[in-house]
mmCIF file of C-alpha atoms in Angstrom:
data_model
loop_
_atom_site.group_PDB
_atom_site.id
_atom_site.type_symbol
_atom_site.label_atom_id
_atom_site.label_comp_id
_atom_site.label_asym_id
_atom_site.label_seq_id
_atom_site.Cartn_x
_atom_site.Cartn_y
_atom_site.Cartn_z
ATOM 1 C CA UNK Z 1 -4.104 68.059 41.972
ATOM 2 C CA UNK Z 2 -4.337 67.668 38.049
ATOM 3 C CA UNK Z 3 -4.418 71.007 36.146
ATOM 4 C CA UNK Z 4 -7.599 71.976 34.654
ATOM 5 C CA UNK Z 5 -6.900 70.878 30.890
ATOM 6 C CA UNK Z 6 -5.356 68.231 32.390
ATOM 7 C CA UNK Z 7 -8.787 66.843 34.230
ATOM 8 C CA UNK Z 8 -11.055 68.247 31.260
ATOM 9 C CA UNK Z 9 -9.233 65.598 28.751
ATOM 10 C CA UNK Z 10 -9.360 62.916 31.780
ATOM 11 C CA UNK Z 11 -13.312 63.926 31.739
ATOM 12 C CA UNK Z 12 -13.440 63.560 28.053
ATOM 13 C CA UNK Z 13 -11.878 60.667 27.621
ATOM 14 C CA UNK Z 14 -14.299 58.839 30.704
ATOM 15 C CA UNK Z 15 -17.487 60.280 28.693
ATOM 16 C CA UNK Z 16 -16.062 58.376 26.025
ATOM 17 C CA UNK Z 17 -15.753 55.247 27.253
ATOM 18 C CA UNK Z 18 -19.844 54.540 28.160
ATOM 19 C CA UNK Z 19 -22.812 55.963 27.660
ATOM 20 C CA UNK Z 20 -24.124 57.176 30.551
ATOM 21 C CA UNK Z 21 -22.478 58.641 33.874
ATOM 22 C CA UNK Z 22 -23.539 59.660 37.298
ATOM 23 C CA UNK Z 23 -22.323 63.299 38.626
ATOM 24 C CA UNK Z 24 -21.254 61.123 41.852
ATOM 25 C CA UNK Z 25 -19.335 58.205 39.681
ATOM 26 C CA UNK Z 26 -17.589 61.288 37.662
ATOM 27 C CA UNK Z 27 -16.685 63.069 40.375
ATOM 28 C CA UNK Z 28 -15.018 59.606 42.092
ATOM 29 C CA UNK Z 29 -13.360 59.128 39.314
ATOM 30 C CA UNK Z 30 -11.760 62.664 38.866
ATOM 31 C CA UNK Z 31 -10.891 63.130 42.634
ATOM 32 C CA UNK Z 32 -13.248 65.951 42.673
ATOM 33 C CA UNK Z 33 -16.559 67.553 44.112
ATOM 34 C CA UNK Z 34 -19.738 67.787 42.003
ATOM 35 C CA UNK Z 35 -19.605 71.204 41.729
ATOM 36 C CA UNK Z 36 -16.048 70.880 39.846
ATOM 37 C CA UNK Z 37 -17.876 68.382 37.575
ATOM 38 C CA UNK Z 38 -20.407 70.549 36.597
ATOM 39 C CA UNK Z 39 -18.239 73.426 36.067
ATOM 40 C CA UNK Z 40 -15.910 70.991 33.691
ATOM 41 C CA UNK Z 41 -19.047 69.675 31.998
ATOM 42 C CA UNK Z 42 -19.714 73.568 30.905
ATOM 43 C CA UNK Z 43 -15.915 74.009 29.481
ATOM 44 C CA UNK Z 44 -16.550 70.959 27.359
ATOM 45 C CA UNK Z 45 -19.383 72.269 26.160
ATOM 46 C CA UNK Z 46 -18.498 75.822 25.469
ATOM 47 C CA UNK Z 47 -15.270 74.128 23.265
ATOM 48 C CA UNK Z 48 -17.924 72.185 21.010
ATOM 49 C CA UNK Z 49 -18.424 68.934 22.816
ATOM 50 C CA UNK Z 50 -22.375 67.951 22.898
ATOM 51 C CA UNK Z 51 -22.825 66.853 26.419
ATOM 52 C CA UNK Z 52 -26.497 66.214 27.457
ATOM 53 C CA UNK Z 53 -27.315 66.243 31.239
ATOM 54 C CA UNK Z 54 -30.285 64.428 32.818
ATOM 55 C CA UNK Z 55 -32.373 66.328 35.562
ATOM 56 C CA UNK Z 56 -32.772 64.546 38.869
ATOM 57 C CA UNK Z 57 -31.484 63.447 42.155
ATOM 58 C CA UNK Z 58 -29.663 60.606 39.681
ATOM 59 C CA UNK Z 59 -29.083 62.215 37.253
ATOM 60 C CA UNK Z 60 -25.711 61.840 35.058
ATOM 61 C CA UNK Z 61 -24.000 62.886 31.966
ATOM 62 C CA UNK Z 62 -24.322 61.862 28.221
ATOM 63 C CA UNK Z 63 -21.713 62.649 25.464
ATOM 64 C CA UNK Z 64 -24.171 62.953 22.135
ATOM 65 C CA UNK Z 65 -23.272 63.524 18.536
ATOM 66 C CA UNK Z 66 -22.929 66.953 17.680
ATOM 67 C CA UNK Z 67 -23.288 69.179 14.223
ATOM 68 C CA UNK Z 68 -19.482 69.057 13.936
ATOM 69 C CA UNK Z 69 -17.025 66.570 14.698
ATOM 70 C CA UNK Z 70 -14.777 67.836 17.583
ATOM 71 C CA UNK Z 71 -11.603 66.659 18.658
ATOM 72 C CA UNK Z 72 -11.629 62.676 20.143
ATOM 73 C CA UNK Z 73 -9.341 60.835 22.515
ATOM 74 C CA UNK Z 74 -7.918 57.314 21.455
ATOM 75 C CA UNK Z 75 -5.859 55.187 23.479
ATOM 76 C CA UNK Z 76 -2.657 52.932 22.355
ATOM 77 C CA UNK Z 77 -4.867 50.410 20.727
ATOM 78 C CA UNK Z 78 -7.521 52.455 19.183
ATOM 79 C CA UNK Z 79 -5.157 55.205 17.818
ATOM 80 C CA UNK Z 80 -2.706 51.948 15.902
ATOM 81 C CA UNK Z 81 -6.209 50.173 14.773
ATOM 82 C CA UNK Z 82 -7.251 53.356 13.521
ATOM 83 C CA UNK Z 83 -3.895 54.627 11.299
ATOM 84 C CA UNK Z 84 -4.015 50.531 10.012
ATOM 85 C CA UNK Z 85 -7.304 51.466 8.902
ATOM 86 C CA UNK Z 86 -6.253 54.234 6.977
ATOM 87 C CA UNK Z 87 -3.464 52.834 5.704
ATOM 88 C CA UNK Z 88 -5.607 50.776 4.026
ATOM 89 C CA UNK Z 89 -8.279 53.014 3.023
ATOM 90 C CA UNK Z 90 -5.291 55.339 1.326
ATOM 91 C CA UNK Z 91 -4.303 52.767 -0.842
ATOM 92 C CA UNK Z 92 -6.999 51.135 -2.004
ATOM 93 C CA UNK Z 93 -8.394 51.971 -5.532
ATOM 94 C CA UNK Z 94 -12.132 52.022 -6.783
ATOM 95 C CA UNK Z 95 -13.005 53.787 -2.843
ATOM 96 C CA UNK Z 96 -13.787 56.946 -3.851
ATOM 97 C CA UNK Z 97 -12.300 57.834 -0.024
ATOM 98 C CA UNK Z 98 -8.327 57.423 -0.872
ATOM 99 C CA UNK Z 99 -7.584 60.759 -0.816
ATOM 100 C CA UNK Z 100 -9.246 62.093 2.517
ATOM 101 C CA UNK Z 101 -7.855 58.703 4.113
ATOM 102 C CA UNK Z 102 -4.221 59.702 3.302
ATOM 103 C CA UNK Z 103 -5.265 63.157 4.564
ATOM 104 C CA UNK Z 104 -6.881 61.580 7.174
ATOM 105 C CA UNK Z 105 -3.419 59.484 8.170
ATOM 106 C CA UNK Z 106 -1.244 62.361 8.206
ATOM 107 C CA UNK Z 107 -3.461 64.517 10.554
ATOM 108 C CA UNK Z 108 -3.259 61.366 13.102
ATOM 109 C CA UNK Z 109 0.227 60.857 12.430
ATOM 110 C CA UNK Z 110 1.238 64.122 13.373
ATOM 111 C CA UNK Z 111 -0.444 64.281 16.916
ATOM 112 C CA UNK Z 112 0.759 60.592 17.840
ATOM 113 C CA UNK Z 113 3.277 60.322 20.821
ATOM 114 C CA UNK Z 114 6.716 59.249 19.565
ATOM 115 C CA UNK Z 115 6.161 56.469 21.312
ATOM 116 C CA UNK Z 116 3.310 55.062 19.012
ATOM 117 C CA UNK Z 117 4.718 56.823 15.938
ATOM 118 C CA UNK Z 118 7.639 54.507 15.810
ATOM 119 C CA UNK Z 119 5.030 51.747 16.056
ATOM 120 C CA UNK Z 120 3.002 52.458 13.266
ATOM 121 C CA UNK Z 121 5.977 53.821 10.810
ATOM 122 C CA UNK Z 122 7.199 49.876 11.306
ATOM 123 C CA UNK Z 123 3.681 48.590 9.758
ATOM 124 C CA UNK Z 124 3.152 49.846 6.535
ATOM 125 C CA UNK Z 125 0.344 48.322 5.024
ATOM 126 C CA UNK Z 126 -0.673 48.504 1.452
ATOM 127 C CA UNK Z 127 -3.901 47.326 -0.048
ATOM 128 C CA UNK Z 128 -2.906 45.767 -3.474
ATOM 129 C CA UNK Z 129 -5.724 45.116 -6.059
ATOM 130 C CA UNK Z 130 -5.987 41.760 -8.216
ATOM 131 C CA UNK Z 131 -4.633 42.816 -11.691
ATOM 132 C CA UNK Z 132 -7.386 43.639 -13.741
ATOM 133 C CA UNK Z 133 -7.851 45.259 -17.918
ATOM 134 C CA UNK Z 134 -10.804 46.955 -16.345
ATOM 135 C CA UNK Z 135 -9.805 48.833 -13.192
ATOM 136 C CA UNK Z 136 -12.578 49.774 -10.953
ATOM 137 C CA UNK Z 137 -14.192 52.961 -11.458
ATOM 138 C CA UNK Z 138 -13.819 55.397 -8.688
ATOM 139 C CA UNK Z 139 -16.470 55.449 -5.873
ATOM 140 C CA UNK Z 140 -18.062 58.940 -5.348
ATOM 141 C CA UNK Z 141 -17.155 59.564 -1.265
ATOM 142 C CA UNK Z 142 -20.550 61.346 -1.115
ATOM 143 C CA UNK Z 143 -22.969 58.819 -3.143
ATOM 144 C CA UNK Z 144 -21.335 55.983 -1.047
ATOM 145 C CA UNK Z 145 -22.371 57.442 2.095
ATOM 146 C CA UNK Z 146 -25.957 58.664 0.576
ATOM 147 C CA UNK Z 147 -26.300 55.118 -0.197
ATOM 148 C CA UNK Z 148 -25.728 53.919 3.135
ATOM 149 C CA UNK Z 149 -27.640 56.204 4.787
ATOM 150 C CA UNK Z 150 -30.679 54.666 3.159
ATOM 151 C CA UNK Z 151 -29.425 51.307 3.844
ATOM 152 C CA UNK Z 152 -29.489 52.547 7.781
ATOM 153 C CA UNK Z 153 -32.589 54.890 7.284
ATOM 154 C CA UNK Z 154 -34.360 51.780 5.369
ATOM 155 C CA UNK Z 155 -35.542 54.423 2.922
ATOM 156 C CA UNK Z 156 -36.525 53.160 -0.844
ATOM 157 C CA UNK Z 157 -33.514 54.415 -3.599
ATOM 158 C CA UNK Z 158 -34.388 55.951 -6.984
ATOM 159 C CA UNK Z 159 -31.281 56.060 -9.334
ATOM 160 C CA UNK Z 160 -30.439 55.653 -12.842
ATOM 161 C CA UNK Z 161 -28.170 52.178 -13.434
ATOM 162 C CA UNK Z 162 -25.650 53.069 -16.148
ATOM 163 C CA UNK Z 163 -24.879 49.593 -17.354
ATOM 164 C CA UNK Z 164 -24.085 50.027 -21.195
ATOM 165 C CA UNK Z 165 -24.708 53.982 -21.705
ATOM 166 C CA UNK Z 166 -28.149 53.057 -23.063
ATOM 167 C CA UNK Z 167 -31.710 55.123 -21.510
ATOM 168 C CA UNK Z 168 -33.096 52.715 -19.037
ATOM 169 C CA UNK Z 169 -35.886 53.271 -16.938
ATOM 170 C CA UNK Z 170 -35.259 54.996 -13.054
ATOM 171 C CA UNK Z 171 -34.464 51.913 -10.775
ATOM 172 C CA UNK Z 172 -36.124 51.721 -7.554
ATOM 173 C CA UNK Z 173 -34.269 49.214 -4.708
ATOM 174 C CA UNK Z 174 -34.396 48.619 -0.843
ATOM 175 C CA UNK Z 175 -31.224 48.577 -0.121
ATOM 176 C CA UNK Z 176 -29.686 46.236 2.281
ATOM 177 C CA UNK Z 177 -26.240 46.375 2.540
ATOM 178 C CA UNK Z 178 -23.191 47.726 1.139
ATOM 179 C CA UNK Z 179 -20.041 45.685 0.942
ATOM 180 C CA UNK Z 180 -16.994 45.953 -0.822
ATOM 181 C CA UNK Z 181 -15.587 43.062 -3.536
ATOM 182 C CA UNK Z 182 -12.689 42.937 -5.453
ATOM 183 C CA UNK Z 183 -12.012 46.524 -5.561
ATOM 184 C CA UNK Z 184 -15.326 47.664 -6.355
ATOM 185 C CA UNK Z 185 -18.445 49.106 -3.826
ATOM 186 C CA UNK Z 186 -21.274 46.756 -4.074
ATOM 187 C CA UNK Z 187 -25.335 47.314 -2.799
ATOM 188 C CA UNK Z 188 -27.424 44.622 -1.864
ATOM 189 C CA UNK Z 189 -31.290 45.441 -2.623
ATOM 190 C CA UNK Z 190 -34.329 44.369 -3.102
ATOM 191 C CA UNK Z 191 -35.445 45.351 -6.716
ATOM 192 C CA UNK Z 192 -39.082 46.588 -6.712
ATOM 193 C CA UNK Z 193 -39.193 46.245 -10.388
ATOM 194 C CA UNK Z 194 -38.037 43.061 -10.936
ATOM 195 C CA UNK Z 195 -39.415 41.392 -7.623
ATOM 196 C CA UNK Z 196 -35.874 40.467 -6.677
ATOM 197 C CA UNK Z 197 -32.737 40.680 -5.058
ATOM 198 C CA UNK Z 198 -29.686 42.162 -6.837
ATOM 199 C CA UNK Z 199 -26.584 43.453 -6.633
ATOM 200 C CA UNK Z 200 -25.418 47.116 -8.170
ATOM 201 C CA UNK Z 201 -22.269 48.696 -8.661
ATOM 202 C CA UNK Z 202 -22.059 52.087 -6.477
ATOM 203 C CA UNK Z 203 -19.876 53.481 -9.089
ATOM 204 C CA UNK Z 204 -22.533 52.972 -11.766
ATOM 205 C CA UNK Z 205 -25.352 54.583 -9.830
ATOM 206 C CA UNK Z 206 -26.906 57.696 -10.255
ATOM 207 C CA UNK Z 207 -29.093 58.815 -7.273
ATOM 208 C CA UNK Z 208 -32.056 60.678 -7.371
ATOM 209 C CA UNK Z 209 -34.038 62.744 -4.909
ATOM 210 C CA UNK Z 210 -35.782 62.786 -2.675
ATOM 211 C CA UNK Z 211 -35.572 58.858 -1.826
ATOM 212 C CA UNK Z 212 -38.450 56.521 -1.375
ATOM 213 C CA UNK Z 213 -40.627 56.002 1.371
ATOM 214 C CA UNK Z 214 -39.604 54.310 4.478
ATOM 215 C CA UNK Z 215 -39.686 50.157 4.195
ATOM 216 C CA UNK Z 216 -39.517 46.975 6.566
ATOM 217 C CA UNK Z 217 -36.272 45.023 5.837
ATOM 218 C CA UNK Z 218 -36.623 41.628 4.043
ATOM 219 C CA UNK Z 219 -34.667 38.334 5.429
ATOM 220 C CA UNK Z 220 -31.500 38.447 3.363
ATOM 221 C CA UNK Z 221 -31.049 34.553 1.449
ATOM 222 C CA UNK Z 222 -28.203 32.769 3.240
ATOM 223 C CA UNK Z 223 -27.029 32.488 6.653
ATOM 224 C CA UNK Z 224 -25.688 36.256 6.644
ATOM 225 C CA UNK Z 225 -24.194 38.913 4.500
ATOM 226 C CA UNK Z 226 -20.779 37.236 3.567
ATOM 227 C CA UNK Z 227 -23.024 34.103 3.166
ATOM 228 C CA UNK Z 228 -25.232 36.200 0.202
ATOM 229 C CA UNK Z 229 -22.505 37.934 -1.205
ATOM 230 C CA UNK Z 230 -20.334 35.101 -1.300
ATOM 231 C CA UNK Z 231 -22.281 32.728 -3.020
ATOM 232 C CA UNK Z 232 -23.440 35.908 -5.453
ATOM 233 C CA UNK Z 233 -20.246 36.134 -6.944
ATOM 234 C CA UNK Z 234 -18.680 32.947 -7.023
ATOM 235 C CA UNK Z 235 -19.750 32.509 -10.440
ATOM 236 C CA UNK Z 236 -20.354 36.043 -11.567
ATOM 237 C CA UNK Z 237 -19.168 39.141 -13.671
ATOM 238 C CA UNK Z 238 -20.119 42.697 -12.817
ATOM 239 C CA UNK Z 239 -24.161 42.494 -13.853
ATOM 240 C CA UNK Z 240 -25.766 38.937 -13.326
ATOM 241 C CA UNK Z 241 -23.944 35.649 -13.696
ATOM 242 C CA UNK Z 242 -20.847 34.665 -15.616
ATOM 243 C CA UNK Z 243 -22.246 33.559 -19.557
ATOM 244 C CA UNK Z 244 -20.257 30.327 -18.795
ATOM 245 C CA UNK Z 245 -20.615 28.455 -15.649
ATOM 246 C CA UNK Z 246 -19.357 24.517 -15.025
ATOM 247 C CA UNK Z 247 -18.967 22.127 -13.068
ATOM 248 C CA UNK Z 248 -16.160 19.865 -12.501
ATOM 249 C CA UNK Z 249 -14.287 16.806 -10.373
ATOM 250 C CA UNK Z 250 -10.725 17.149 -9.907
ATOM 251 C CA UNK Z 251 -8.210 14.807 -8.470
ATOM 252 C CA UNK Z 252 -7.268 17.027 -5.721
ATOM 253 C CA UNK Z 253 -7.738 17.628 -2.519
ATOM 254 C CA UNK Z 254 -10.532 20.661 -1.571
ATOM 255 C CA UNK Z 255 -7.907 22.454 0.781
ATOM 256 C CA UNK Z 256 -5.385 22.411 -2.239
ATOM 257 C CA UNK Z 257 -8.175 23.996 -4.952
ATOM 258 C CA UNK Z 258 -9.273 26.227 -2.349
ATOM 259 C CA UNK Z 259 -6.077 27.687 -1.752
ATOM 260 C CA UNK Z 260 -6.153 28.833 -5.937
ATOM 261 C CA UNK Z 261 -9.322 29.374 -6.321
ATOM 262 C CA UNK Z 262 -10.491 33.446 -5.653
ATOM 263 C CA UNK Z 263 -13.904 33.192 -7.614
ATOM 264 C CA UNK Z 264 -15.706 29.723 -7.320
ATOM 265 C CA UNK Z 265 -16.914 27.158 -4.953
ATOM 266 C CA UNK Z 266 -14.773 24.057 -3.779
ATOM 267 C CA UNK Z 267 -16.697 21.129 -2.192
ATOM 268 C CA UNK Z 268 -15.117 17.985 -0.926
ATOM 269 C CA UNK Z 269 -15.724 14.683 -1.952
ATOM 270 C CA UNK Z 270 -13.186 12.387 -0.429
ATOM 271 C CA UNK Z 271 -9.728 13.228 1.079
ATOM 272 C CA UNK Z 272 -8.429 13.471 -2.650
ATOM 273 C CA UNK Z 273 -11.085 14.344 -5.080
ATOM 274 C CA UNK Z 274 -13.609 17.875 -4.994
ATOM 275 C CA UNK Z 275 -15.741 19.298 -7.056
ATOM 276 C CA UNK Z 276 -15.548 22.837 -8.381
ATOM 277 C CA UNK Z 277 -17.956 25.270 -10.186
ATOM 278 C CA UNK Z 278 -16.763 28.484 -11.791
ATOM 279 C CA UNK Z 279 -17.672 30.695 -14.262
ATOM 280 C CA UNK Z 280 -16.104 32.818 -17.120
ATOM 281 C CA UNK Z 281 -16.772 34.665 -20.236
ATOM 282 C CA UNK Z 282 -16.488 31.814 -23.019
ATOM 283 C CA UNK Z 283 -16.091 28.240 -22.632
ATOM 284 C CA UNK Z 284 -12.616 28.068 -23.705
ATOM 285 C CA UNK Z 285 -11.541 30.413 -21.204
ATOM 286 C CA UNK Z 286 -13.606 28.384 -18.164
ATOM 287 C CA UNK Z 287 -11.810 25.067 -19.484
ATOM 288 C CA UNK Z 288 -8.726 26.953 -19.785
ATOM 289 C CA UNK Z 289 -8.721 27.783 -15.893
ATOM 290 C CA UNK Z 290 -9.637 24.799 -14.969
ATOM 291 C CA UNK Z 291 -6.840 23.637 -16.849
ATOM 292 C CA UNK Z 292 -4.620 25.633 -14.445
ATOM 293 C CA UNK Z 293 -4.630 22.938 -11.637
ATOM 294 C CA UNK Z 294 -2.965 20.473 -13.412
ATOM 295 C CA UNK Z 295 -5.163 17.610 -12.897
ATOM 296 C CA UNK Z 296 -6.937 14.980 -14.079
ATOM 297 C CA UNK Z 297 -10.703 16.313 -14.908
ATOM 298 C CA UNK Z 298 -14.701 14.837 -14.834
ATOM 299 C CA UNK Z 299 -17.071 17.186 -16.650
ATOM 300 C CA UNK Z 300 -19.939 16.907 -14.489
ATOM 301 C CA UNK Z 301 -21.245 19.386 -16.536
ATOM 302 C CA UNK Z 302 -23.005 20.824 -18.768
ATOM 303 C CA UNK Z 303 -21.958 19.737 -22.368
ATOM 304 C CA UNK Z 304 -20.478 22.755 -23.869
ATOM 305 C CA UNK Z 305 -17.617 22.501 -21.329
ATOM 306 C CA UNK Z 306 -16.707 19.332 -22.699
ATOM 307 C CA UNK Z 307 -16.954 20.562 -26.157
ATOM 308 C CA UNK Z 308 -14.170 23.424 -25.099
ATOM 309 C CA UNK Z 309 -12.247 20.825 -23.847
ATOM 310 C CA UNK Z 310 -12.206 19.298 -27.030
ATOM 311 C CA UNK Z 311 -11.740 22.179 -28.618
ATOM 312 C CA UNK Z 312 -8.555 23.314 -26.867
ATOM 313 C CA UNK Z 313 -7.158 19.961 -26.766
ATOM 314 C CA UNK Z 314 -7.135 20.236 -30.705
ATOM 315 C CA UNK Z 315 -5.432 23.388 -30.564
ATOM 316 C CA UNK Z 316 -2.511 22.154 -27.815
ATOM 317 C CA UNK Z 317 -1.899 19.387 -30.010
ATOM 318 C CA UNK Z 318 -1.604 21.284 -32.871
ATOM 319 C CA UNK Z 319 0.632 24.027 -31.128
ATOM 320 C CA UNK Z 320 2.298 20.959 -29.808
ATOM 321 C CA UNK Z 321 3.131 19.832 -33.447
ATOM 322 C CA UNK Z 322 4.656 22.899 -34.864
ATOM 323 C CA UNK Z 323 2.062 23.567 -37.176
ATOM 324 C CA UNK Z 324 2.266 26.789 -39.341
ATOM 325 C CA UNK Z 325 0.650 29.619 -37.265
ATOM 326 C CA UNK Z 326 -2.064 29.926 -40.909
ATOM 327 C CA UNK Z 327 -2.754 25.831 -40.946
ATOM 328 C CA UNK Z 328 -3.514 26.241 -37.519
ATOM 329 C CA UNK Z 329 -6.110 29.163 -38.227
ATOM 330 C CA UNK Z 330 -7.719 26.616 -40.968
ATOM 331 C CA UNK Z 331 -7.803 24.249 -39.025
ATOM 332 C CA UNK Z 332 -9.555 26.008 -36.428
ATOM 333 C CA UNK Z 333 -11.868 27.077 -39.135
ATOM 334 C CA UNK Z 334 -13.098 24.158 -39.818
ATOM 335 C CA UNK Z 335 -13.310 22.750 -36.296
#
């Protein structure tokens, strides 16, 4: 016969696995009477565990989320899926959660069989962040999950959008989703004030209370979320669209460009020609990276693309030449 604590974690862990159960299916289960259920059910509860009980001749059991968070059962695969998680979580900048992951890690670390232990101490996973002049601002742990508690609630945000420093008037969003991009916490809403959807950096929101009334959810554009968010930022910077944004045909395969390209979208046109759109922050810079693929190029468009083109292939040939670094600047000057 299993030893009390031994049958109260073998109870737990059942209560865990579905949401209802039957004093009879329990009791099967455990090897015991009914009456040894019910008394187990009570030494759960007394230790902090929520466990609801339905009245009846069929009536079962119901684990139900409680004011605290008491102590949980994983198995093999849930307990190495879990640490992973953290892993990643701990080193991931901009998540505003780093810390309390790492925290998080050790706690499960130190209660893992040797067994498992060995297992994860063999994976070590690091999250490493695209190189970047602007690193992502930390994500406050407590506005994230405010802000996705609306998302869940469907509750209408008010916050202050600190996009240059300047006053701007309070900002009032459904939000939709949350996601994360590139290092930084993203929300998907529907602006009220500018009849729109947009996209706002966590990190640059300010909330205020008490939120909005309650709202009915709007179709998201696109198929689904990675769809929208996807097709939001292939040509983007951190507000709106990218200042520059082009459109070109390159004698290369799609699967080739695809494999290089992070921000843009690749569409086939044959088995060796696509067609790629991406944005930047000047027009030298966009015909610069598309430079980067070292093949021939078609402007679709627009004209200004061409023009940096131009521009740079001036430049190259002058570099190319050995020109004095202060001919080169007056020759610039003048075009």
């Amino acid at each position: 016969m299993r030893t009390t604590s031994a049958r109260l974690l073998a109870l737990l862990s059942l209560l865990q696995t579905r949401r209802d159960w039957s004093g009879a299916a329990l009791a099967d289960r455990l090897e015991v009477s009914l009456r040894t259920v019910r008394r187990d059910v009570d030494r759960l509860r007394e230790l902090g565990y929520p466990i609801a009980a339905g009245k009846g001749p069929h009536g079962g059991y119901r684990l139900h989320a409680g004011t605290e968070l008491p102590p949980l059962l994983f198995d093999d695969r849930q307990a190495v899926a879990l640490t992973v998680a953290l892993q990643v979580a701990a080193t991931s900048r901009g998540s505003g959660v780093s810390q309390d992951a790492e925290r998080a890690l050790h706690t499960v670390r130190q209660v893992m069989p040797a067994r498992l232990r060995h297992r994860v101490d063999a994976l070590s996973v690091t999250a490493v962040d695209r190189p970047t002049s602007r690193p992502a601002a930390p994500v406050d742990g407590d506005v994230l999950l405010a802000v996705s508690a609306a998302a869940h609630a469907r509750e209408v945000l008010r916050f202050d959008y600190d996009v240059d420093g300047g006053d701007r008037p309070v900002r009032r969003a459904e939000p939709h989703h949350v996601v994360t991009w590139d290092g930084r916490w993203y929300l998907i809403a529907w602006d009220l004030d500018r009849d729109d959807w947009r996209t706002f950096r966590v990190d640059r929101m300010r909330l205020r209370t008490p939120n909005g009334p309650r709202f009915t959810p709007r179709p998201l554009p696109g198929a689904d979320v990675a769809t929208f968010v996807t097709s939001t930022f292939r040509g983007s910077g951190d507000a709106g669209r990218w200042p520059c944004q082009g459109t070109v045909i390159l004698d290369l395969p799609a699967a080739t460009v695809a494999t290089y390209t992070r921000e843009g979208l690749v569409e086939e046109i044959d088995a060796d020609r696509c067609r790629l759109t991406l944005g930047s922050w000047s027009w030298p810079s966009l015909a610069a990276a598309v430079a980067r693929y070292d093949a021939d190029i078609h402007v679709v468009g627009p004209d200004e693309l061409t023009d940096a083109f131009a521009r740079l292939a001036r430049r190259f040939a002058r570099t190319a030449a050995g020109r004095p670094a202060a001919l080169v600047r007056g020759l610039d000057a003048d075009g």
